[in-house]
N, CA, C and O atoms as CSV, one atom per row, in Angstrom:
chain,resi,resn,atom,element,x,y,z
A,1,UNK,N,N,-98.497,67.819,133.329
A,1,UNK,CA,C,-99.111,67.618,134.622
A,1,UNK,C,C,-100.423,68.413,134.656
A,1,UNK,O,O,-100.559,69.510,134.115
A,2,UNK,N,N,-101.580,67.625,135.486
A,2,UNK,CA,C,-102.583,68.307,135.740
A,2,UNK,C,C,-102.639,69.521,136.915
A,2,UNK,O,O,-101.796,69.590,137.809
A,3,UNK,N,N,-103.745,70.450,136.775
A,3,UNK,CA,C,-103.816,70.673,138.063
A,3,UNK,C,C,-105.150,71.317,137.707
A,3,UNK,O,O,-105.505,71.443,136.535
A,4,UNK,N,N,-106.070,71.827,139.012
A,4,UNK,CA,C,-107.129,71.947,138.955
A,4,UNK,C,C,-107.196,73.607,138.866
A,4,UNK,O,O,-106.427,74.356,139.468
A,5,UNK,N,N,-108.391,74.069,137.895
A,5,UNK,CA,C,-108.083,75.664,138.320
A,5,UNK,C,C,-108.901,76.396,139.504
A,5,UNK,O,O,-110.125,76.468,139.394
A,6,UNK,N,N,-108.268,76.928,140.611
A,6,UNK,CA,C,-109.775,76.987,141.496
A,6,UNK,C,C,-110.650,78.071,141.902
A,6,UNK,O,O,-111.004,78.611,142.949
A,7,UNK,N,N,-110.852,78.170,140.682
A,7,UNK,CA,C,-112.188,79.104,140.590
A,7,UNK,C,C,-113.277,77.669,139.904
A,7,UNK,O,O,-114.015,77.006,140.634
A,8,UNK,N,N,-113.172,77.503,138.797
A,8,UNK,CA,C,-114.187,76.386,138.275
A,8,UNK,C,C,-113.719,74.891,138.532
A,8,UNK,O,O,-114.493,74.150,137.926
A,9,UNK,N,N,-112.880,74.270,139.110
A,9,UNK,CA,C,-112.653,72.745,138.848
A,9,UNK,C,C,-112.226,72.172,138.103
A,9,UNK,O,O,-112.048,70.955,138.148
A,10,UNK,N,N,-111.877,73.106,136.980
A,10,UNK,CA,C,-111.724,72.490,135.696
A,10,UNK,C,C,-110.303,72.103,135.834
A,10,UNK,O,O,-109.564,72.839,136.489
A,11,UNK,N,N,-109.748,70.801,135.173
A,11,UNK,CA,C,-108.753,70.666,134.846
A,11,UNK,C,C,-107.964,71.314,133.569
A,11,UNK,O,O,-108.361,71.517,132.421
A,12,UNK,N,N,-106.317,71.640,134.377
A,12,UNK,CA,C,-105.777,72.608,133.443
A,12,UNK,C,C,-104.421,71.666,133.198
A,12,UNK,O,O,-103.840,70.987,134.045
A,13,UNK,N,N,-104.120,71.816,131.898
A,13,UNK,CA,C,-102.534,70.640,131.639
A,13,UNK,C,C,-101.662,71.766,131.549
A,13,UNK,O,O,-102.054,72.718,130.873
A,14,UNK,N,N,-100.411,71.834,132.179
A,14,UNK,CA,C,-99.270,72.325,132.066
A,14,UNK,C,C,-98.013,71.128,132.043
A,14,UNK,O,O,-97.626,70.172,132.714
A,15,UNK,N,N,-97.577,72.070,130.469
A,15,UNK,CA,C,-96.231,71.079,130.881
A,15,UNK,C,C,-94.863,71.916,131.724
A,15,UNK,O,O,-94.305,72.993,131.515
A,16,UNK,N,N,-94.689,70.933,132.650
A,16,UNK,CA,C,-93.658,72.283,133.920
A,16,UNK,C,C,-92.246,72.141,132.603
A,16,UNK,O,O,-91.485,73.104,132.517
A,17,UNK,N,N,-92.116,71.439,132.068
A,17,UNK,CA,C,-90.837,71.674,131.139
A,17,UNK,C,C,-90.887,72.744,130.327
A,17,UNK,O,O,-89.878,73.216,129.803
A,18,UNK,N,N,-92.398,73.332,130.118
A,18,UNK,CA,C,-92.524,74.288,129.317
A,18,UNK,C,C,-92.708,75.638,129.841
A,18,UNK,O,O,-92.723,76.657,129.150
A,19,UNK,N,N,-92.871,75.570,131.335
A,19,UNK,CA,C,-92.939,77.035,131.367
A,19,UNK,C,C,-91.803,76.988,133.025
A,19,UNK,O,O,-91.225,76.083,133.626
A,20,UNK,N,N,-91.949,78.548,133.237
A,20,UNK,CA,C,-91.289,79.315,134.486
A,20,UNK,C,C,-92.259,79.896,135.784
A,20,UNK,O,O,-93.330,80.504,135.797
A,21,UNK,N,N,-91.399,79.433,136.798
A,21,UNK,CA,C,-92.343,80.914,137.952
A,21,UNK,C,C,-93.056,82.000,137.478
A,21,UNK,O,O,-92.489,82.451,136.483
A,22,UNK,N,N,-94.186,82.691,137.804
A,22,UNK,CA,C,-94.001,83.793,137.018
A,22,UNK,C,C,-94.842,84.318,135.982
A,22,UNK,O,O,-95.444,85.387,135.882
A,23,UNK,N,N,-94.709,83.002,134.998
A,23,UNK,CA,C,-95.365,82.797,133.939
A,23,UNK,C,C,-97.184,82.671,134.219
A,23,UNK,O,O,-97.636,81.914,135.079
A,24,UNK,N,N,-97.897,83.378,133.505
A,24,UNK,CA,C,-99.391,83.151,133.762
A,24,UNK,C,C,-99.831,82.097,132.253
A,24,UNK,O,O,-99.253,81.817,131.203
A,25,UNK,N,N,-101.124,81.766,132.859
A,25,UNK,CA,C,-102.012,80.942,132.523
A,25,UNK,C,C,-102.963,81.213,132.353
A,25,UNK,O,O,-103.299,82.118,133.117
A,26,UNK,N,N,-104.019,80.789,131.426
A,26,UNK,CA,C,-105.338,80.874,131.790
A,26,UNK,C,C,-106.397,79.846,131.375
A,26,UNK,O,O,-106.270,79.406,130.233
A,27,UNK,N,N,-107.466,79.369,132.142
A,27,UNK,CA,C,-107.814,78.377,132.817
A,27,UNK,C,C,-109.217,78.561,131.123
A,27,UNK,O,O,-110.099,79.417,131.047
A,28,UNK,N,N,-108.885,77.348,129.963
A,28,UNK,CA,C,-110.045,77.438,129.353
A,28,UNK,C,C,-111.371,77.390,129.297
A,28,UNK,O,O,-112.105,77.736,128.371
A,29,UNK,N,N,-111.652,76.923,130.380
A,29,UNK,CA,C,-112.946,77.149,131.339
A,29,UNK,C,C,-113.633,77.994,131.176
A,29,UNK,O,O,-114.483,78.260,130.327
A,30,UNK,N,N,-112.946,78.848,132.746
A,30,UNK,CA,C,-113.585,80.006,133.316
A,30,UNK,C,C,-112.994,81.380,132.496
A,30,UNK,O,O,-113.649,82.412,132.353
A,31,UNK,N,N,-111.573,81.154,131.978
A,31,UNK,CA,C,-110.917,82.388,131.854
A,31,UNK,C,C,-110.162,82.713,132.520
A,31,UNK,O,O,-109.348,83.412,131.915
A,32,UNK,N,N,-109.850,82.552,133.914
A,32,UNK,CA,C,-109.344,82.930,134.911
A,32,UNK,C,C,-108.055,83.117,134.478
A,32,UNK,O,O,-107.525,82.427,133.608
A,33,UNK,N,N,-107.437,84.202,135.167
A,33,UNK,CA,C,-105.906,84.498,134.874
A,33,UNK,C,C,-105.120,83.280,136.114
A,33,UNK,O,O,-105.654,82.937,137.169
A,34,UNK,N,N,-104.077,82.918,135.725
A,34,UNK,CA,C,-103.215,81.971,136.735
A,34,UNK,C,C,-101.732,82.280,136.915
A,34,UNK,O,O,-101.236,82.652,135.852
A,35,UNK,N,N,-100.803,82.237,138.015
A,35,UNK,CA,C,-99.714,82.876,137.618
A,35,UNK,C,C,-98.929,81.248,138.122
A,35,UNK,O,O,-99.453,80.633,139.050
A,36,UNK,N,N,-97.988,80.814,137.598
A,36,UNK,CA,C,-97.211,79.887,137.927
A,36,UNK,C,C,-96.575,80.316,139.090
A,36,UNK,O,O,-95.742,81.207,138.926
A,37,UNK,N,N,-96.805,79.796,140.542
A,37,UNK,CA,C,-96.558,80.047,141.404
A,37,UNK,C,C,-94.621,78.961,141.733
A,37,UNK,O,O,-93.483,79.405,141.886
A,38,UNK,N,N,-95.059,77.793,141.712
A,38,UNK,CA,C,-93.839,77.041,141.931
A,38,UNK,C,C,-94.256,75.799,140.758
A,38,UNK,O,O,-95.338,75.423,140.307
A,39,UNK,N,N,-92.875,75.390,140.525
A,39,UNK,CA,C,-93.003,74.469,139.302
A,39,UNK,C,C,-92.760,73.101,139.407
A,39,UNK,O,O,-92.996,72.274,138.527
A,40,UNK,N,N,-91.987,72.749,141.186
A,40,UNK,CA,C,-91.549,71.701,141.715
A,40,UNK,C,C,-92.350,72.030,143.480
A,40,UNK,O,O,-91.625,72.556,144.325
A,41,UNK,N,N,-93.698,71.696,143.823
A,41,UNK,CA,C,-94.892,71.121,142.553
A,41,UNK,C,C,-95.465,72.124,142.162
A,41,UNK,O,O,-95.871,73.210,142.575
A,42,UNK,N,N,-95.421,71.623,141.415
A,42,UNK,CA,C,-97.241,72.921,140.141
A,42,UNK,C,C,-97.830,73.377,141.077
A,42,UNK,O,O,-98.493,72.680,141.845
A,43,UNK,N,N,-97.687,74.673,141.183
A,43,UNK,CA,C,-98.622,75.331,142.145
A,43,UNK,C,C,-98.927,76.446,141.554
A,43,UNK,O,O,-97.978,77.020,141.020
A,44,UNK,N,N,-100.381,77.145,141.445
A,44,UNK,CA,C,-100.781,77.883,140.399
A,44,UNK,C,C,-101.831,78.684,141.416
A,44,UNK,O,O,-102.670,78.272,142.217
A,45,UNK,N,N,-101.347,80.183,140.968
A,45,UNK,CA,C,-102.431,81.033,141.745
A,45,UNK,C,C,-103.451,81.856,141.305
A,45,UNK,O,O,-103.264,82.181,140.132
A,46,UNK,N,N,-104.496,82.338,141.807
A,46,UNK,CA,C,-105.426,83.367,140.847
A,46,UNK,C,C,-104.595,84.485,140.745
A,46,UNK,O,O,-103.667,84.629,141.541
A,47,UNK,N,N,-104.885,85.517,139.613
A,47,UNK,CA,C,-104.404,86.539,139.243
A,47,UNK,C,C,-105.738,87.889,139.292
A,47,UNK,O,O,-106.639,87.730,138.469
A,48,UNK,N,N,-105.781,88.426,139.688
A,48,UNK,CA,C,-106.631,89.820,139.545
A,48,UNK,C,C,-106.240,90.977,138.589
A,48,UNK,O,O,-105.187,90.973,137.952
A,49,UNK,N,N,-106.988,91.780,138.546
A,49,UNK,CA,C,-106.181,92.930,137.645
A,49,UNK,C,C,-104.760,93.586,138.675
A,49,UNK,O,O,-103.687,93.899,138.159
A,50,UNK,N,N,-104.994,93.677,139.913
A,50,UNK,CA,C,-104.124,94.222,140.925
A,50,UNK,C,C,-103.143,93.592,141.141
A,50,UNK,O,O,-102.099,93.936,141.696
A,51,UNK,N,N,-103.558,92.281,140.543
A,51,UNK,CA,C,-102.155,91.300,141.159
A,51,UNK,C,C,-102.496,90.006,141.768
A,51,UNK,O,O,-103.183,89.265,141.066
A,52,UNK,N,N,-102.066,89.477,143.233
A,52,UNK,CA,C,-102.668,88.064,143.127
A,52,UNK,C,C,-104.240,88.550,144.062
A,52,UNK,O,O,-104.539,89.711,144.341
A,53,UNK,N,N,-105.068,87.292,144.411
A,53,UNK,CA,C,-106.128,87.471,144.323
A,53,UNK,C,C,-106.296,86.789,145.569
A,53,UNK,O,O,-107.104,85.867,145.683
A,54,UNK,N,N,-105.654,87.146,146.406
A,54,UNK,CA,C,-105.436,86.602,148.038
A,54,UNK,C,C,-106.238,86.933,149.405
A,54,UNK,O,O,-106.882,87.918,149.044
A,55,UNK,N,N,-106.416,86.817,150.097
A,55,UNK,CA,C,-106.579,87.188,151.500
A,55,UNK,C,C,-106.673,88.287,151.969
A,55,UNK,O,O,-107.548,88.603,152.775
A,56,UNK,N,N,-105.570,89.229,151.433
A,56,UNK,CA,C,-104.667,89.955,151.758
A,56,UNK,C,C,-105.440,91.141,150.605
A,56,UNK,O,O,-105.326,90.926,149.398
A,57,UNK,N,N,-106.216,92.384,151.111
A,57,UNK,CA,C,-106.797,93.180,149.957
A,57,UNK,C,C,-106.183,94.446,149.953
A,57,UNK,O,O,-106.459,95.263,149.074
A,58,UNK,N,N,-105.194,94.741,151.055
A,58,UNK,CA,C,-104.830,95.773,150.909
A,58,UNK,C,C,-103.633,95.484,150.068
A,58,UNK,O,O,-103.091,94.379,150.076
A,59,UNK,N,N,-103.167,96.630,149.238
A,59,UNK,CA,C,-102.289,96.715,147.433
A,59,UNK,C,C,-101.190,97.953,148.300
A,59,UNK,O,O,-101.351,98.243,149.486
A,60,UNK,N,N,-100.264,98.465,147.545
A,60,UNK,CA,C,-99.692,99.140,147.835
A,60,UNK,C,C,-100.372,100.514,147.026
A,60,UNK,O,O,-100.553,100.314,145.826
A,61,UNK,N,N,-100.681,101.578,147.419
A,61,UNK,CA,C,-101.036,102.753,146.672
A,61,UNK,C,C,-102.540,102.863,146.983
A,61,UNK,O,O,-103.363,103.654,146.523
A,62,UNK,N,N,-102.725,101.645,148.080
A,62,UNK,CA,C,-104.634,101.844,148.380
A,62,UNK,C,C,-105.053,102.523,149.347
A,62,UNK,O,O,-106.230,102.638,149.688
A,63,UNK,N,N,-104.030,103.056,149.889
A,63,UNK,CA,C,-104.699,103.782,151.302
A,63,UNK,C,C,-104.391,105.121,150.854
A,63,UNK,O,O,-103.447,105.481,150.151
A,64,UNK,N,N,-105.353,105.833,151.380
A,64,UNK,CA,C,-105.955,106.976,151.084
A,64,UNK,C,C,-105.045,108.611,151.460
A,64,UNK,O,O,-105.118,108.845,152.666
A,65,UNK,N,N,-104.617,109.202,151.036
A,65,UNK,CA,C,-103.308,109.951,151.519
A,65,UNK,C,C,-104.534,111.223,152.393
A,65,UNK,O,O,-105.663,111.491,151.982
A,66,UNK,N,N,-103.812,111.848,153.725
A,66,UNK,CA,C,-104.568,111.999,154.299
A,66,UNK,C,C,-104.114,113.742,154.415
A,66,UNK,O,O,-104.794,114.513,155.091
């Protein structure tokens, strides 16, 4: 199955028989790290060095001890 990677557009082939949740990817393109999000459907997320690459910027261990 296809899916698109979305940082560049590029199309990425996964076969879902071949991999797990969990499992990362990376997009021959751009490089981009991908983590197999769900496999029923292919749903694939960015990866950061921190983890996923969301909305959401606060991490656990980022706030500043006071």
């Amino acid at each position: 199955m296809a899916v698109v990677c979305p940082e560049c557009d590029n199309p990425i082939v996964v076969d879902v028989d071949e991999v797990e949740e969990g499992e990362t990817v990376q997009c021959d393109e751009c490089g981009m790290d991908l983590e197999i999000v769900s496999v029923d459907p292919l749903e694939l997320a960015a990866v950061d060095d921190a983890g996923y690459d969301d909305e959401d910027t606060t991490h656990v261990g980022d706030e500043e001890d006071e």
